[in-house]
PDB file of C-alpha atoms in Angstrom:
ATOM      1  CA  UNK L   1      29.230  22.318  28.339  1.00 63.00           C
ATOM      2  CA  UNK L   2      28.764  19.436  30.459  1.00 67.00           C
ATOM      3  CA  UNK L   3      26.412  16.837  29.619  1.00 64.00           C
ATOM      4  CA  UNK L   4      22.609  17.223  31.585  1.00 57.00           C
ATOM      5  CA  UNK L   5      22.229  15.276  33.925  1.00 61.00           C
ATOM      6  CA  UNK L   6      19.512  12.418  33.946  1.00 53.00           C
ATOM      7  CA  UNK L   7      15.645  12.865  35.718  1.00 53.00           C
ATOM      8  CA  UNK L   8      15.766  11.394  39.270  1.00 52.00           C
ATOM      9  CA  UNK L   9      13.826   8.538  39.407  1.00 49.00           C
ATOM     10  CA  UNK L  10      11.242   8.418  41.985  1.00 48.00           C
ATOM     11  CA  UNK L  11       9.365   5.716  43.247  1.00 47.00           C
ATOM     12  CA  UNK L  12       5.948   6.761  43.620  1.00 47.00           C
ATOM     13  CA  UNK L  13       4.616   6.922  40.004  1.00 44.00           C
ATOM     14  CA  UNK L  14       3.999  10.827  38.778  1.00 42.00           C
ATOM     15  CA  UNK L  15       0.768  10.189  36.816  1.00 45.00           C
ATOM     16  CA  UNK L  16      -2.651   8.489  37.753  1.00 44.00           C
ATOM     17  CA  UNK L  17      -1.886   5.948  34.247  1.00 47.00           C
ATOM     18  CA  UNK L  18       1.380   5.466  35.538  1.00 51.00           C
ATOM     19  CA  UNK L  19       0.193   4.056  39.060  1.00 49.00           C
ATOM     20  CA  UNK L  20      -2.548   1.643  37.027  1.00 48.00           C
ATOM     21  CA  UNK L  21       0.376   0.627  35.415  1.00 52.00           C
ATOM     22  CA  UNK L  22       1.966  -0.753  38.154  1.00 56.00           C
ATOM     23  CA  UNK L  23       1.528  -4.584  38.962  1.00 57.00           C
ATOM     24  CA  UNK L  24      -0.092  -3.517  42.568  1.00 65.00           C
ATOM     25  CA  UNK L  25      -2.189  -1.072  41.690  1.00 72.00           C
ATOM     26  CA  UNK L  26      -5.916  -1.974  41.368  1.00 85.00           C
ATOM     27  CA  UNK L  27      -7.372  -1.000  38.058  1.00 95.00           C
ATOM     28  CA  UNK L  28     -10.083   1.638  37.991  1.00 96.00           C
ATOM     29  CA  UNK L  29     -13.610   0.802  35.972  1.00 95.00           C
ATOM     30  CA  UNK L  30     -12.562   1.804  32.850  1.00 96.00           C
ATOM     31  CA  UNK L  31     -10.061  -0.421  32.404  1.00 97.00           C
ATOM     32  CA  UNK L  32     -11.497  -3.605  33.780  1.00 97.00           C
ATOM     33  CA  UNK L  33     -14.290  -2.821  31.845  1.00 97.00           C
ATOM     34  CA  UNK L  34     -12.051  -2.970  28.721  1.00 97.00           C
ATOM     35  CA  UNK L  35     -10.131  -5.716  29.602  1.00 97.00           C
ATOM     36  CA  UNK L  36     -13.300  -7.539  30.238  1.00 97.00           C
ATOM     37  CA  UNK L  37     -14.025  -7.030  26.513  1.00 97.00           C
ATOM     38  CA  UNK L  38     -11.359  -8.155  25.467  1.00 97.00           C
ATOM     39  CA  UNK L  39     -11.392 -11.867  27.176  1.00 97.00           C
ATOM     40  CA  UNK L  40     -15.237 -12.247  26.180  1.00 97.00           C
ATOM     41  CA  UNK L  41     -14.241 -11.100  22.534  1.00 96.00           C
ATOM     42  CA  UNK L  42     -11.132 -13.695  22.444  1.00 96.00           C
ATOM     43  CA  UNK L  43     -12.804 -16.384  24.127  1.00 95.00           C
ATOM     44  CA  UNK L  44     -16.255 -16.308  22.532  1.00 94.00           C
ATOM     45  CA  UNK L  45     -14.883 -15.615  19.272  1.00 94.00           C
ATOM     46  CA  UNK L  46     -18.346 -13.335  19.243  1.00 93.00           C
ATOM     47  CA  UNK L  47     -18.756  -9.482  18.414  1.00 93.00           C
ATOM     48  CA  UNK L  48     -19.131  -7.583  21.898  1.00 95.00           C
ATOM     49  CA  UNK L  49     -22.834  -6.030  21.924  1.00 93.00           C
ATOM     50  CA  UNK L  50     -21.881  -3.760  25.322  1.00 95.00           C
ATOM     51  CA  UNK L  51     -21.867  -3.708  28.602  1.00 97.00           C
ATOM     52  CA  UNK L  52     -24.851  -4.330  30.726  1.00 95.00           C
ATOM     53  CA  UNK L  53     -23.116  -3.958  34.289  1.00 97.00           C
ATOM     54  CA  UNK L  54     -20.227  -3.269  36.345  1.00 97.00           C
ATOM     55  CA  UNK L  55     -19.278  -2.682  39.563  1.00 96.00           C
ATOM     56  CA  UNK L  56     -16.722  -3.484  42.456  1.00 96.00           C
ATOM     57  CA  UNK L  57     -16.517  -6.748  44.293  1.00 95.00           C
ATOM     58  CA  UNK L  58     -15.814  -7.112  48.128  1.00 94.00           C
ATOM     59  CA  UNK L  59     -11.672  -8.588  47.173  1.00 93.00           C
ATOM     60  CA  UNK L  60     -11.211  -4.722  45.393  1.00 94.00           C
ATOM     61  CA  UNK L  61     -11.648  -6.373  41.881  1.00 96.00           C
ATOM     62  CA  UNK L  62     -14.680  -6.076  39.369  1.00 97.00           C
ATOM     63  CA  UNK L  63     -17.475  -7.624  38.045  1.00 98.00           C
ATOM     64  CA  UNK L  64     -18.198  -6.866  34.577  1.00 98.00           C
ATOM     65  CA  UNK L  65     -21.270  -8.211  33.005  1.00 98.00           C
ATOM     66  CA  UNK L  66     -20.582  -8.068  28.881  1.00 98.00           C
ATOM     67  CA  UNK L  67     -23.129  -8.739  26.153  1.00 96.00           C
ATOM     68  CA  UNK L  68     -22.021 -10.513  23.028  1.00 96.00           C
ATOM     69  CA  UNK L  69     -24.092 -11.184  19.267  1.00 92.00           C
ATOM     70  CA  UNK L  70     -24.332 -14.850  19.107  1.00 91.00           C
ATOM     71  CA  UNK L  71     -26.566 -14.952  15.409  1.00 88.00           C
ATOM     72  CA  UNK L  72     -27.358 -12.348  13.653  1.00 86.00           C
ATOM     73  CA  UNK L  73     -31.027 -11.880  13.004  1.00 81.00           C
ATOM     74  CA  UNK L  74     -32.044 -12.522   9.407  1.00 77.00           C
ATOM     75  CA  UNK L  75     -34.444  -9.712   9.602  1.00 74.00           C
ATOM     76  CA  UNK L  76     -35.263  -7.011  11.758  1.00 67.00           C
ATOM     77  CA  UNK L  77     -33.704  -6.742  15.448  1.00 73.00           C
ATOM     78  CA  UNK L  78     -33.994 -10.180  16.922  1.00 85.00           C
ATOM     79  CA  UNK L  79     -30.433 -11.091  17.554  1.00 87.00           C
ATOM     80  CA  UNK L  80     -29.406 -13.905  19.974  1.00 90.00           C
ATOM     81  CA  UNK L  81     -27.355 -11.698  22.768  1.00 92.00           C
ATOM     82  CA  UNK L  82     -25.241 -13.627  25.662  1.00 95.00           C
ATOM     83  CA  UNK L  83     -24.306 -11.837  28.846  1.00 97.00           C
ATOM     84  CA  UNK L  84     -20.892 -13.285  30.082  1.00 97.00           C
ATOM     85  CA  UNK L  85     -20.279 -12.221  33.344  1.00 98.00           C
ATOM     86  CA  UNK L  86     -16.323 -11.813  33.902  1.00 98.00           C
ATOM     87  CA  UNK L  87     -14.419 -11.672  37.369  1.00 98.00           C
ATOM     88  CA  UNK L  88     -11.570  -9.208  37.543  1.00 97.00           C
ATOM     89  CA  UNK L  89      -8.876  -9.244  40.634  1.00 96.00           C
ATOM     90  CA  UNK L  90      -7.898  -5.842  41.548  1.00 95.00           C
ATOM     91  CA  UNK L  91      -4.930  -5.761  39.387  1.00 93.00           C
ATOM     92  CA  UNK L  92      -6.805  -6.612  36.269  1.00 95.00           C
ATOM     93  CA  UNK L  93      -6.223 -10.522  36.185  1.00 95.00           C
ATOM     94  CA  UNK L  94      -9.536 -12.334  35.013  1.00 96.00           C
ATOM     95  CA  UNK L  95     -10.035 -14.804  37.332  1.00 96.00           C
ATOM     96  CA  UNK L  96     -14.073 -16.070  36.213  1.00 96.00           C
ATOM     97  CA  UNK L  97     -16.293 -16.111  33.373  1.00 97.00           C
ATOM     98  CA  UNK L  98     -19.741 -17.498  33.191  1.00 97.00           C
ATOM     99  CA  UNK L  99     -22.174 -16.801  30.344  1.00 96.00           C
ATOM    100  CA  UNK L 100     -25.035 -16.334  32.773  1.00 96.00           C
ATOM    101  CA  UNK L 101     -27.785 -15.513  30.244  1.00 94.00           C
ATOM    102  CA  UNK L 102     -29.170 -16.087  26.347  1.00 94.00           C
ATOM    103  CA  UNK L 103     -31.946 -14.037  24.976  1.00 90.00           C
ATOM    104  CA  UNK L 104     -33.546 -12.255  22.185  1.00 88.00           C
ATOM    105  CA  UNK L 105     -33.076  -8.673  21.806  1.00 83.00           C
ATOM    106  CA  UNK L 106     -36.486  -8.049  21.251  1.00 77.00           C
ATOM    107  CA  UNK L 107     -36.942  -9.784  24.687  1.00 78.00           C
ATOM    108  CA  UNK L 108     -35.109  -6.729  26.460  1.00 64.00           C
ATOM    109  CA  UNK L 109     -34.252  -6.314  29.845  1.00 59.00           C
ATOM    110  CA  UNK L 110     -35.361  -9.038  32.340  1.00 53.00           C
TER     111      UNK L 110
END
């Protein structure tokens, strides 16, 4: 028998994770919000604590705002938290960081 023949290759990508795959495509939430643990995690060095916001930004990228543990409590819950605020382009790139805030845990949200 003759040998099958190979898939056509299209050029619009024939799953969503293909298309966030692609260089152009912007990246949905989910992924920005894990790349934007990643950076904090390399560049801080620091165990990421979570993710205190995220949302879009007016270029089509995101704003992710990650918390990291920067000491350990010796006792109890009072660890020293950082929130890191990282700048995503549309395609993923981080283009900012800041650590906008240090606080207690105990001193919660505020």
């Amino acid at each position: 028998p003759p040998p099958m023949p190979a898939p056509a290759v299209t050029s619009r990508p024939s799953t969503r994770a293909e298309a966030w795959a692609r260089d152009d495509a912007p990246v949905p939430l989910i992924e920005a919000i894990s790349i934007a643990r990643r950076t904090v995690a390399e560049l801080t060095g620091m165990p990421v604590d979570g993710i205190a916001a995220s949302g879009p930004r007016e270029d089509g990228g995101w704003r992710i705002v990650v918390e990291v543990v920067e000491s350990h409590a010796r006792m109890g819950e009072n660890d020293l938290l950082a929130a890191h605020e990282v700048l995503l382009a549309p395609t993923g790139e981080p283009v900012g960081i800041a650590r906008t805030r240090r606080y207690r845990r105990e001193d919660g949200e505020g």
